[in-house]
PDB file of C-alpha atoms in Angstrom:
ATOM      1  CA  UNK A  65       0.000   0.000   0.000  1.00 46.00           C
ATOM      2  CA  UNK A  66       0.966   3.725  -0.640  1.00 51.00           C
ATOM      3  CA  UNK A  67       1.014   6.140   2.138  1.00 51.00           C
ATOM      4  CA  UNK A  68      -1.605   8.727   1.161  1.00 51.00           C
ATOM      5  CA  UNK A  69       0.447  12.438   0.976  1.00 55.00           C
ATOM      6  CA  UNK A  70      -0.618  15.133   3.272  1.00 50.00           C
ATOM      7  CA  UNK A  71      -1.703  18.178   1.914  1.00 52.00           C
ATOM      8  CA  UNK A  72       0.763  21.010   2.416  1.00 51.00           C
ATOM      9  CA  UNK A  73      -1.926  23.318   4.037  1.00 48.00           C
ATOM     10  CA  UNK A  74      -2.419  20.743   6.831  1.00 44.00           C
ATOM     11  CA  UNK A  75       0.899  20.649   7.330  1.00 49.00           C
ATOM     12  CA  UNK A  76       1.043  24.337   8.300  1.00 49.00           C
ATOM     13  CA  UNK A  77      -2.043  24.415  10.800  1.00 44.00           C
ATOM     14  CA  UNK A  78      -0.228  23.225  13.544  1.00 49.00           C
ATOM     15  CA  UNK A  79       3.132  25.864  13.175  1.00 51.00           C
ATOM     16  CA  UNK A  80      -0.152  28.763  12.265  1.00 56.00           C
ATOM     17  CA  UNK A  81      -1.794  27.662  15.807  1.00 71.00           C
ATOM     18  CA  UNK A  82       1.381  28.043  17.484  1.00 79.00           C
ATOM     19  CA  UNK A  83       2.389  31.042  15.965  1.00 84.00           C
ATOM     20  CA  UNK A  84      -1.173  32.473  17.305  1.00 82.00           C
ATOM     21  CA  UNK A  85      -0.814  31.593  20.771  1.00 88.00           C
ATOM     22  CA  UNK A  86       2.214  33.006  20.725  1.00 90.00           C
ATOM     23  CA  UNK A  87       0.445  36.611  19.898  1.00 89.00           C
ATOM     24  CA  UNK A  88      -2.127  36.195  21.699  1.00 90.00           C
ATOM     25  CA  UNK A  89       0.266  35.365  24.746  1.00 90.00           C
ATOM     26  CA  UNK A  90       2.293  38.418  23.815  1.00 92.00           C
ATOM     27  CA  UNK A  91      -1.087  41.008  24.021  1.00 92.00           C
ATOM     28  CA  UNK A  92      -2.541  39.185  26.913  1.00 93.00           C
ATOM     29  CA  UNK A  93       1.027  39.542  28.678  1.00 93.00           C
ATOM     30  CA  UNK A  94       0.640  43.299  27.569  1.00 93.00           C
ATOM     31  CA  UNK A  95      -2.772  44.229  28.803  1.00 92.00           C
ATOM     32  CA  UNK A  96      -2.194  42.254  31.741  1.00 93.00           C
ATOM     33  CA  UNK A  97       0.633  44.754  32.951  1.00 92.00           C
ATOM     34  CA  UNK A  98      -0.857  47.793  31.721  1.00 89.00           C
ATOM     35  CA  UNK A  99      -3.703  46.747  33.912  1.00 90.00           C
ATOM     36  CA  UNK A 100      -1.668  46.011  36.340  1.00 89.00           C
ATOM     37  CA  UNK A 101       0.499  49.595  36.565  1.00 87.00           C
ATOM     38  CA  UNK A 102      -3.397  51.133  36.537  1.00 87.00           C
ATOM     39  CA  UNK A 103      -4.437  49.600  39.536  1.00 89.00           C
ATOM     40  CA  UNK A 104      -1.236  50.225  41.188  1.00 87.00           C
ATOM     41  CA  UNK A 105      -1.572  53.811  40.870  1.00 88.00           C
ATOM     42  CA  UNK A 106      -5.236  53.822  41.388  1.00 89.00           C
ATOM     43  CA  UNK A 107      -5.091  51.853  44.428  1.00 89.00           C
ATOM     44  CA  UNK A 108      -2.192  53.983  46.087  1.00 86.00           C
ATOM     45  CA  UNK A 109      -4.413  56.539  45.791  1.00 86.00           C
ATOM     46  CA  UNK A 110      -6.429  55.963  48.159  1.00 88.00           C
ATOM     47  CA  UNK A 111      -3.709  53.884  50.428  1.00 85.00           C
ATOM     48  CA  UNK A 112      -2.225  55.389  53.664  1.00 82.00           C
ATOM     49  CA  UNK A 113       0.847  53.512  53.658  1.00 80.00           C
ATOM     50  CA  UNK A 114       2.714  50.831  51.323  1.00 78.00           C
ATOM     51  CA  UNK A 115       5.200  49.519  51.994  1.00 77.00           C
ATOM     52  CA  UNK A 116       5.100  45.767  51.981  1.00 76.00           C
ATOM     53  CA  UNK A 117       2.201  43.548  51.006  1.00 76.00           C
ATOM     54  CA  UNK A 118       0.084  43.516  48.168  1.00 81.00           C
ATOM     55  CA  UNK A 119      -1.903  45.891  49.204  1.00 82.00           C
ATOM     56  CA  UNK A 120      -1.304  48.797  51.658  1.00 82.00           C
ATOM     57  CA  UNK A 121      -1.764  49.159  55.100  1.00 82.00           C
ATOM     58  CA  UNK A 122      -4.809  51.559  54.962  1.00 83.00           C
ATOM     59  CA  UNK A 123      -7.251  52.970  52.512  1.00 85.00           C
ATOM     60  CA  UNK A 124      -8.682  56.560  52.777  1.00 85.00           C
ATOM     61  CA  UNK A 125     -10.006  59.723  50.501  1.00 85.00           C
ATOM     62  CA  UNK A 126      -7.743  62.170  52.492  1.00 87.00           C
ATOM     63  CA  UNK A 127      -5.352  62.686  49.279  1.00 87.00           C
ATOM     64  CA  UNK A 128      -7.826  63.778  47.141  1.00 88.00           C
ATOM     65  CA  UNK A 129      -8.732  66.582  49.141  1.00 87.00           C
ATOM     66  CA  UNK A 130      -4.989  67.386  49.646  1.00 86.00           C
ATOM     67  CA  UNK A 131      -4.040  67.034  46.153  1.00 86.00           C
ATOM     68  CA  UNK A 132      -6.903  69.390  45.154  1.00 88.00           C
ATOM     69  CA  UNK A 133      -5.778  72.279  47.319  1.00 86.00           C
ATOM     70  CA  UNK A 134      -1.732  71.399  47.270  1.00 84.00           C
ATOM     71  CA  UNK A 135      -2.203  71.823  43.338  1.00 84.00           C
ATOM     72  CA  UNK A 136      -4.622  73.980  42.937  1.00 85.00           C
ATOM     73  CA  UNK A 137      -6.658  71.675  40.754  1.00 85.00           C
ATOM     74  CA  UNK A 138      -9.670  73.779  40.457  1.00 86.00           C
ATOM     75  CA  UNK A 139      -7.896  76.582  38.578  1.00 89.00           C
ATOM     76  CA  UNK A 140      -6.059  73.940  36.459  1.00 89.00           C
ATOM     77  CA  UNK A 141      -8.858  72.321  35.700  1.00 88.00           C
ATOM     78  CA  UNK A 142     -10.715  75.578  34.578  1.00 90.00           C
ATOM     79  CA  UNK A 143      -7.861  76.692  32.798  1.00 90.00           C
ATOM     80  CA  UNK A 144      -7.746  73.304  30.766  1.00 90.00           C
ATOM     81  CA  UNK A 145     -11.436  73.576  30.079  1.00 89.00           C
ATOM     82  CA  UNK A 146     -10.856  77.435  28.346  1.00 91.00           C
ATOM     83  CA  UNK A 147      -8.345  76.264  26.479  1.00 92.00           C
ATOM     84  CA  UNK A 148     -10.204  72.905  25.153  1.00 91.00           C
ATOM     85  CA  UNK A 149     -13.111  74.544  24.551  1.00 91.00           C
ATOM     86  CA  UNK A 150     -11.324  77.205  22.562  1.00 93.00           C
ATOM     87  CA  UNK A 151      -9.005  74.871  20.118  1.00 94.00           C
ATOM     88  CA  UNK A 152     -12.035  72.897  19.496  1.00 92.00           C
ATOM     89  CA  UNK A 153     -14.284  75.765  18.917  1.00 93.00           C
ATOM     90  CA  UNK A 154     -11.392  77.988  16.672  1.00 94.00           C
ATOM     91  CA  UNK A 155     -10.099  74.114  14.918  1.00 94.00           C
ATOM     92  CA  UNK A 156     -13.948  73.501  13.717  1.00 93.00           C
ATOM     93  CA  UNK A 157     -14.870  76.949  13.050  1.00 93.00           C
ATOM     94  CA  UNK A 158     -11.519  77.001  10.850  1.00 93.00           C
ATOM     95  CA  UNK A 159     -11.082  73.381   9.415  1.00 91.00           C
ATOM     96  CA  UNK A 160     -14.797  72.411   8.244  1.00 90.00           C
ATOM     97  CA  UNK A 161     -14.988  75.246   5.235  1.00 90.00           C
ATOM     98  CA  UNK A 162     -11.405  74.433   4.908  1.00 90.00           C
ATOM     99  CA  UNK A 163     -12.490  70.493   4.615  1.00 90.00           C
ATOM    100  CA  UNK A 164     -15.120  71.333   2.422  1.00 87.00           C
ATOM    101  CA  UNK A 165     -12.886  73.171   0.128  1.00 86.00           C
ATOM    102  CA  UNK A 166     -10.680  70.060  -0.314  1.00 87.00           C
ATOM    103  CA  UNK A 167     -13.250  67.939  -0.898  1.00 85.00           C
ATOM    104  CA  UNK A 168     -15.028  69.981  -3.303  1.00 83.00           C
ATOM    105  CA  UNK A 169     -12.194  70.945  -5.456  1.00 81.00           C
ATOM    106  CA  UNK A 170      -9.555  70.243  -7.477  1.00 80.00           C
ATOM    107  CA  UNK A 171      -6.146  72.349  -7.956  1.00 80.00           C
ATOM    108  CA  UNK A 172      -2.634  71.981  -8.296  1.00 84.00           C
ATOM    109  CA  UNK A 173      -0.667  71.499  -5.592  1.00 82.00           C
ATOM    110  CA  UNK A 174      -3.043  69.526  -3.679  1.00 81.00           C
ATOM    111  CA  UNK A 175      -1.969  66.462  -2.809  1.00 84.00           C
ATOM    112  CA  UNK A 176       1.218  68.618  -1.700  1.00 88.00           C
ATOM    113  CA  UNK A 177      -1.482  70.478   0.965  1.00 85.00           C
ATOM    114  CA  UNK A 178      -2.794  67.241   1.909  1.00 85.00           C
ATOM    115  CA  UNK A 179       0.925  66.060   2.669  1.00 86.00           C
ATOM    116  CA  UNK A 180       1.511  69.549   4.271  1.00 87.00           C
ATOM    117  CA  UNK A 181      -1.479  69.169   6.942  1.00 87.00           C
ATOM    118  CA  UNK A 182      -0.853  65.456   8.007  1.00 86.00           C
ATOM    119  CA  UNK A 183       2.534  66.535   9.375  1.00 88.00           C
ATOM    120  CA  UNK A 184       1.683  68.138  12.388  1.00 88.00           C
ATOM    121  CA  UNK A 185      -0.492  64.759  13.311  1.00 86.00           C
ATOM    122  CA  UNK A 186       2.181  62.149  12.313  1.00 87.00           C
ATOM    123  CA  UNK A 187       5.280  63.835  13.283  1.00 87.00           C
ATOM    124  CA  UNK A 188       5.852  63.845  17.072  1.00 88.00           C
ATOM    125  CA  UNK A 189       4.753  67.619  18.300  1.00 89.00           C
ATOM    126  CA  UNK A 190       8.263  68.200  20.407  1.00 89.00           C
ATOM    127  CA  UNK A 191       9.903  68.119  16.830  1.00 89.00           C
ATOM    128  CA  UNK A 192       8.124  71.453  15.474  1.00 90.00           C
ATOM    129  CA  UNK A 193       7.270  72.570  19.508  1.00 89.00           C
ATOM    130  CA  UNK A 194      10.993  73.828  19.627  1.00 90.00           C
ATOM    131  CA  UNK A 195      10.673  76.252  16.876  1.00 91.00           C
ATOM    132  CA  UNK A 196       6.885  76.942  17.464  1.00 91.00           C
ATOM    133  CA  UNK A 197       7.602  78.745  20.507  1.00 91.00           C
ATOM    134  CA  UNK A 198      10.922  80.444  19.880  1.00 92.00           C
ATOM    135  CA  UNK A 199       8.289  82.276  17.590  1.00 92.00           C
ATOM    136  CA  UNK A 200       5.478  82.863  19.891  1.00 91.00           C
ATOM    137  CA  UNK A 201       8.371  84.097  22.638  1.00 91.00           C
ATOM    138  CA  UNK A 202       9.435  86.101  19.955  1.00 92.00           C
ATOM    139  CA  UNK A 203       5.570  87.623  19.198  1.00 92.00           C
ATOM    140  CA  UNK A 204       5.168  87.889  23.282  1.00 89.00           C
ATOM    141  CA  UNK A 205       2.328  85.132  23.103  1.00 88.00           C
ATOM    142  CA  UNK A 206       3.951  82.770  25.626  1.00 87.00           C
ATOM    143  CA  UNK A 207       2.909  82.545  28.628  1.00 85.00           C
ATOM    144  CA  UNK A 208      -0.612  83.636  28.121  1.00 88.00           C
ATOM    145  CA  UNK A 209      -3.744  81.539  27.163  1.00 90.00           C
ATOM    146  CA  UNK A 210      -3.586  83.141  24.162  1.00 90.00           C
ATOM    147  CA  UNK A 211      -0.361  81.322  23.269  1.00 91.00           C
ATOM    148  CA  UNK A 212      -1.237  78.242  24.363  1.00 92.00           C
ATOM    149  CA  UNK A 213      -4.020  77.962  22.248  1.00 93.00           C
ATOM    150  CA  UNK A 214      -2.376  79.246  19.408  1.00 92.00           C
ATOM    151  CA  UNK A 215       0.219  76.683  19.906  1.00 92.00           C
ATOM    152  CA  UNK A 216      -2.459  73.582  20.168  1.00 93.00           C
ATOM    153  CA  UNK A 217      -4.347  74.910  16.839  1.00 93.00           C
ATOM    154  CA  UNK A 218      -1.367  73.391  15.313  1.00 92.00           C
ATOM    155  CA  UNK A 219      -1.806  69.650  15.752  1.00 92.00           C
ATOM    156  CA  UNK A 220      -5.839  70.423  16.089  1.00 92.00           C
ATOM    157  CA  UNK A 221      -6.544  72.447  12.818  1.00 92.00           C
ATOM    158  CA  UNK A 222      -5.040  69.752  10.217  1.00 92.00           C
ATOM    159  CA  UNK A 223      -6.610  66.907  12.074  1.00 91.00           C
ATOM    160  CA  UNK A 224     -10.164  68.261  12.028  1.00 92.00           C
ATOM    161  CA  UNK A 225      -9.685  68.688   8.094  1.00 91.00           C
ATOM    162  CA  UNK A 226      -8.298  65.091   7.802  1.00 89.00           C
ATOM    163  CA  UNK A 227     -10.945  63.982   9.677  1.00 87.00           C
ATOM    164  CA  UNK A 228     -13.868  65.868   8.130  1.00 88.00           C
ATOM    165  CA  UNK A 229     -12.480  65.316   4.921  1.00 87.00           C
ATOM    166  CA  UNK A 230     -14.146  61.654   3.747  1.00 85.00           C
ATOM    167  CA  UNK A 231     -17.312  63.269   5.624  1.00 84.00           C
ATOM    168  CA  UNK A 232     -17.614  65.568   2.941  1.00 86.00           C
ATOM    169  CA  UNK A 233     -16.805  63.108   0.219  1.00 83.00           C
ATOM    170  CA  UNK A 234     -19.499  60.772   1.021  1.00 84.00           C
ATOM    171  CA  UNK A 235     -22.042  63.231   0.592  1.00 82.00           C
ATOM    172  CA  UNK A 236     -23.711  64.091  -3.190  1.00 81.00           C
ATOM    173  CA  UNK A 237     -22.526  67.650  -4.761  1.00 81.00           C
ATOM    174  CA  UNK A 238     -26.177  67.522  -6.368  1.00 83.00           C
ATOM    175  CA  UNK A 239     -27.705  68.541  -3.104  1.00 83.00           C
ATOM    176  CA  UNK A 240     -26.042  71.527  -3.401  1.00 81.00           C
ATOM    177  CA  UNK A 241     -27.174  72.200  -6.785  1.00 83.00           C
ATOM    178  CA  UNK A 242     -30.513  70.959  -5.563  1.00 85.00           C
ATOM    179  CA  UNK A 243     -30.462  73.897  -3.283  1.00 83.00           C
ATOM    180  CA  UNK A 244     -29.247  76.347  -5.471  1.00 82.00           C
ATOM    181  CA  UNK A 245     -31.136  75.777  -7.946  1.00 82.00           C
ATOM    182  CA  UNK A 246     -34.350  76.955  -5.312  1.00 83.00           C
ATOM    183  CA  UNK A 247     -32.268  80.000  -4.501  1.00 80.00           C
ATOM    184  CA  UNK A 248     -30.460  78.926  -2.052  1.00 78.00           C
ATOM    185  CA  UNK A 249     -27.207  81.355  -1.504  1.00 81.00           C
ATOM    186  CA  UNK A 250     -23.347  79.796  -0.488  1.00 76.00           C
ATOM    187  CA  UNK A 251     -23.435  80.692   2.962  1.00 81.00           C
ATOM    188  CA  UNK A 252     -27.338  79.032   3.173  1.00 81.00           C
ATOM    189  CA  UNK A 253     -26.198  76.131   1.174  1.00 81.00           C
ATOM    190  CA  UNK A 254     -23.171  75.843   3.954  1.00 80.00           C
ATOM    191  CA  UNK A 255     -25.580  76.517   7.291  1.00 81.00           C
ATOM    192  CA  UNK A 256     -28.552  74.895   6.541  1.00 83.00           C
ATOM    193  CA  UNK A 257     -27.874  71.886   3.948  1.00 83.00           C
ATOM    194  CA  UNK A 258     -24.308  70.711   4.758  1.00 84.00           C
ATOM    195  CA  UNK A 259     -23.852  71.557   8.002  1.00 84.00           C
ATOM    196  CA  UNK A 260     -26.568  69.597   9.215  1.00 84.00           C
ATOM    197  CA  UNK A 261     -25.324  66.449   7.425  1.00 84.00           C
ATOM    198  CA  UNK A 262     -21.963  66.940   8.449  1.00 85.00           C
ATOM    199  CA  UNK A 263     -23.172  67.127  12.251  1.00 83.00           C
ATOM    200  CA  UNK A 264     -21.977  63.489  13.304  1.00 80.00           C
ATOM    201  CA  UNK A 265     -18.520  64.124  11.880  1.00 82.00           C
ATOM    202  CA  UNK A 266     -17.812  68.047  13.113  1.00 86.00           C
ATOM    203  CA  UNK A 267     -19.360  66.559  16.647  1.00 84.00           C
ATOM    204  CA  UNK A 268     -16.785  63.588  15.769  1.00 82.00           C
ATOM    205  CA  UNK A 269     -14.100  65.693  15.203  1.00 86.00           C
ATOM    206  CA  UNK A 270     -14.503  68.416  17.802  1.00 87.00           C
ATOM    207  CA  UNK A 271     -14.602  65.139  20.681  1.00 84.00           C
ATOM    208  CA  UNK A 272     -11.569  63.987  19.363  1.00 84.00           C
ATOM    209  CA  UNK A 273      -9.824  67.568  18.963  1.00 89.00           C
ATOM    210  CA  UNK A 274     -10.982  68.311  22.649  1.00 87.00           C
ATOM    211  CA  UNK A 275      -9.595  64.326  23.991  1.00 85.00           C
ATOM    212  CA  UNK A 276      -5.746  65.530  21.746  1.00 88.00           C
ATOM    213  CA  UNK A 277      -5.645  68.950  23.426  1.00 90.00           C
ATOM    214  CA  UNK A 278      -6.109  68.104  27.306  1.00 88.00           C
ATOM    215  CA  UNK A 279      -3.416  65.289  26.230  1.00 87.00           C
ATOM    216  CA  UNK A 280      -1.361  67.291  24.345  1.00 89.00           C
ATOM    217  CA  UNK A 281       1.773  67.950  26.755  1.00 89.00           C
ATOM    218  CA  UNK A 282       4.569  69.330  24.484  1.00 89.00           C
ATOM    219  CA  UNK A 283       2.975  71.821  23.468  1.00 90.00           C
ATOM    220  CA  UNK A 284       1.621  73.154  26.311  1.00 91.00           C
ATOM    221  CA  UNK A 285       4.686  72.712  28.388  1.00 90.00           C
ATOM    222  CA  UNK A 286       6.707  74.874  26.104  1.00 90.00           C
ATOM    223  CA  UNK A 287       4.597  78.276  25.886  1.00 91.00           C
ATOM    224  CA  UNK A 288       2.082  77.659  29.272  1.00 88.00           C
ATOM    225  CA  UNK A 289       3.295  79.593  32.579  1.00 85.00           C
ATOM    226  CA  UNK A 290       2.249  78.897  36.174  1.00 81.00           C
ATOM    227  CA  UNK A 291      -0.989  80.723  35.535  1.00 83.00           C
ATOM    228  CA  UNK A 292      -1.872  78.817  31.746  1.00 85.00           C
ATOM    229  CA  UNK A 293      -0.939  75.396  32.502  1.00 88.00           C
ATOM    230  CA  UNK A 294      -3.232  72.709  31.753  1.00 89.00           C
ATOM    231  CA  UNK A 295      -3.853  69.199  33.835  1.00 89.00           C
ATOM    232  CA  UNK A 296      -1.648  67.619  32.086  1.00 89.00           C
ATOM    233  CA  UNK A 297       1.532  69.719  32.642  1.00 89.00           C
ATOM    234  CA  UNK A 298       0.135  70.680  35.777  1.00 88.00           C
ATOM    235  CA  UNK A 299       0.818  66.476  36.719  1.00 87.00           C
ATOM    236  CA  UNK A 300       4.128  66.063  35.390  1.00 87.00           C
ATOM    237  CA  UNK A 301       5.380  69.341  37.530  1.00 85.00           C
ATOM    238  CA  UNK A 302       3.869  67.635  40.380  1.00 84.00           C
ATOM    239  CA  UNK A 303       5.537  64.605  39.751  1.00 81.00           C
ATOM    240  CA  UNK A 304       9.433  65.739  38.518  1.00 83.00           C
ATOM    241  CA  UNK A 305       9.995  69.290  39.815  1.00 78.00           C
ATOM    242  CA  UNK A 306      12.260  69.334  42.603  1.00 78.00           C
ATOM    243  CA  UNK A 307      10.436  69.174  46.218  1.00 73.00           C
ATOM    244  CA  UNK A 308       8.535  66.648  48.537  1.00 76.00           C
ATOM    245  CA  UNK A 309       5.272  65.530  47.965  1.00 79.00           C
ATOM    246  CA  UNK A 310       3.346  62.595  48.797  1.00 81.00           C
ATOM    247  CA  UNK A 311       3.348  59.989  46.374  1.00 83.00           C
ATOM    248  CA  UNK A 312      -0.691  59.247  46.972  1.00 86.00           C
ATOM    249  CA  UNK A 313      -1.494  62.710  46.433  1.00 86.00           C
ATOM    250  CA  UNK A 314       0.486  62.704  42.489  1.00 87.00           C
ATOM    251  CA  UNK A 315      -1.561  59.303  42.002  1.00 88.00           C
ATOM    252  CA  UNK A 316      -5.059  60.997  43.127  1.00 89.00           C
ATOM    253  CA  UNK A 317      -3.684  63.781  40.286  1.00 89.00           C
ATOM    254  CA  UNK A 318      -3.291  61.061  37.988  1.00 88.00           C
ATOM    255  CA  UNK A 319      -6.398  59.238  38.391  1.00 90.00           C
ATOM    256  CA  UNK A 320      -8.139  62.560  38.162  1.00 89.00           C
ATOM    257  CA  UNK A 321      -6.930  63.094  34.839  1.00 88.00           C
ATOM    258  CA  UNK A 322      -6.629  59.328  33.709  1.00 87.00           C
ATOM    259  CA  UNK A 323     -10.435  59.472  34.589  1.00 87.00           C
ATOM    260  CA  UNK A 324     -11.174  62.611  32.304  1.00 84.00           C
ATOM    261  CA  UNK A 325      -9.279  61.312  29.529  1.00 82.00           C
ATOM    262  CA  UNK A 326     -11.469  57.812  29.461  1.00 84.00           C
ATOM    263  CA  UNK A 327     -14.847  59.812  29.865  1.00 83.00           C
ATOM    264  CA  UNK A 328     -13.738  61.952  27.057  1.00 77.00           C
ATOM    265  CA  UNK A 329     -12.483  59.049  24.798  1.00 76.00           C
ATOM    266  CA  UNK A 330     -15.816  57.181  25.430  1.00 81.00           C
ATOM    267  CA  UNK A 331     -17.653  60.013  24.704  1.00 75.00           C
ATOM    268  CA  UNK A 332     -15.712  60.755  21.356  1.00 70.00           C
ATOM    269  CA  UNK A 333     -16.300  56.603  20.577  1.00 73.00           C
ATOM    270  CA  UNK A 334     -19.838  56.856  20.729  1.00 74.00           C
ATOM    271  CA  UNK A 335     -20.261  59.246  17.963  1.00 66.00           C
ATOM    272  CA  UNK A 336     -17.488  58.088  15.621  1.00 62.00           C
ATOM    273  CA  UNK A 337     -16.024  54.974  14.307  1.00 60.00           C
ATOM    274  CA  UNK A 338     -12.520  55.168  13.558  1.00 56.00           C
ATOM    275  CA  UNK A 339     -13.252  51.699  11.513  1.00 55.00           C
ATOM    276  CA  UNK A 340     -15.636  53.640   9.420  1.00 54.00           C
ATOM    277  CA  UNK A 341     -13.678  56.732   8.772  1.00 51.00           C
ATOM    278  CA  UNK A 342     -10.327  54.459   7.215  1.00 48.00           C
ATOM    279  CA  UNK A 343     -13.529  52.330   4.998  1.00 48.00           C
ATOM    280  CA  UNK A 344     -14.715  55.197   3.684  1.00 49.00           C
ATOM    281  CA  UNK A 345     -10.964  56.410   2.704  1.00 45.00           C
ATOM    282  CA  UNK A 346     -10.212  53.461   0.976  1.00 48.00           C
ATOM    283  CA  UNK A 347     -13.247  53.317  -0.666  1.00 50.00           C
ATOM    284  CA  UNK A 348     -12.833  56.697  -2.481  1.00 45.00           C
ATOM    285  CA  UNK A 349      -9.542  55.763  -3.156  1.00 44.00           C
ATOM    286  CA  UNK A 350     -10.661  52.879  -4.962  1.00 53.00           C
ATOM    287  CA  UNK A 351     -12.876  54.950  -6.979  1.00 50.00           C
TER     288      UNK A 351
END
């Protein structure tokens, strides 16, 4: 009798299976420790002493309190919400006509534009941070809010045009000549037909501009005084300028800002898909 050959493709299952485990070892090994440096700093937070153990000796709110007064959270936290507010308001006010008109038309030059705006979001910020405020010390804009938000329009303005771009695309030019041809004028057309089509993306985009900026800590560091700091810079003083502080009270700062980050980032994930955005790309690219 012959020995029946084995296909080639069930040769490879078994090296394929072990090659998966061996990922899915690698991420579970991963989330497992970033899990585990969250609760660490979560629950010395709230511990009185920890020293030895596995967990510490006592648990209590005090540093909460103490943190909030020792770091004056509630002006940080003000400041960090005028500044947000600001970039998100000046980046959509700004990038949505400037969306629309790369969307809408052709000219030369403009894939070089396109190339031009997705620098500030793919290159790291410290890289262009340097020169950004050796001009706005220059102009006398450091140190104020003014500055600071000038500085975070930067990163904030080119991403809400990336982002609003495909939004754009995916919706029919002859709705706009549908309106016009009833009388409608450019800036109606804009307000009251696009605009309210584009709402899920420019609420998209202005979640995801506001979840950047009270992230955003190169920026910030490099134009932002004691009085224009945001959260952000505001923990990373706390934690590496020289002096003695208690290490439960820079974790309470953390987890205060850890928590607003997640709330904003869920927020921002329940009225966009980033799955949906890179489809859509690739499907006018297609095209």
């Amino acid at each position: 009798m012959t020995a029946v050959p084995v296909p080639s493709t069930f040769r490879r299952l078994p090296r394929r299976g072990l090659t998966g485990w061996i990922v899915w070892g690698c991420v579970a090994f991963f989330l497992v420790n970033l899990l585990a440096l969250i609760l660490s700093v979560v629950v010395n937070s709230f511990g009185t002493a920890w020293f030895t153990g596995w967990l510490p000796q006592g648990f209590t709110t005090a540093w909460y309190s103490d943190a909030w007064s020792e770091f004056a959270l509630g002006e940080v936290l003000q400041v960090t919400l005028s500044v947000t507010l600001a970039v998100v308001a000046l980046s959509l006010l700004l990038g949505v006509p400037a969306a629309y008109a790369l969307a809408r038309r052709d000219f030369p030059g403009k894939r070089l534009v396109m190339l031009l705006l997705l620098l500030p979001v793919v290159l790291p910020p410290i890289t262009y941070g340097i020169p950004l405020a050796t001009v706005l010390y220059k102009v006398h804009l450091a140190g104020t809010m003014t500055g600071v938000v000038a500085a975070n329009l930067v990163p904030a303005l080119p991403f809400v045009v990336l982002v609003m771009t495909p939004f754009v695309e995916q919706i029919d030019a002859n709705v706009e000549s549908a309106a016009r041809m009833c009388g409608a004028k450019t800036r109606q057309v804009f307000s009251r037909v696009l605009v309210p089509l584009l709402l899920p993306g420019i609420l998209a985009a202005g979640i995801l501009v506001l979840v950047r900026t009270v992230a955003m800590f190169e920026l910030t560091f490099l134009v932002a005084d004691a009085d224009s700091q945001t959260l952000i810079v505001a923990l990373y003083s706390a934690a590496f300028t020289p002096g003695i502080r208690a290490a439960q009270a820079i974790d309470a700062m953390a987890v205060i800002y850890m928590s607003l980050s997640a709330l904003l980032l869920v927020i921002a994930l329940m009225f966009v898909n980033p799955t949906q955005i890179v489809a859509q790309v690739r499907e006018q690219t297609r095209e």
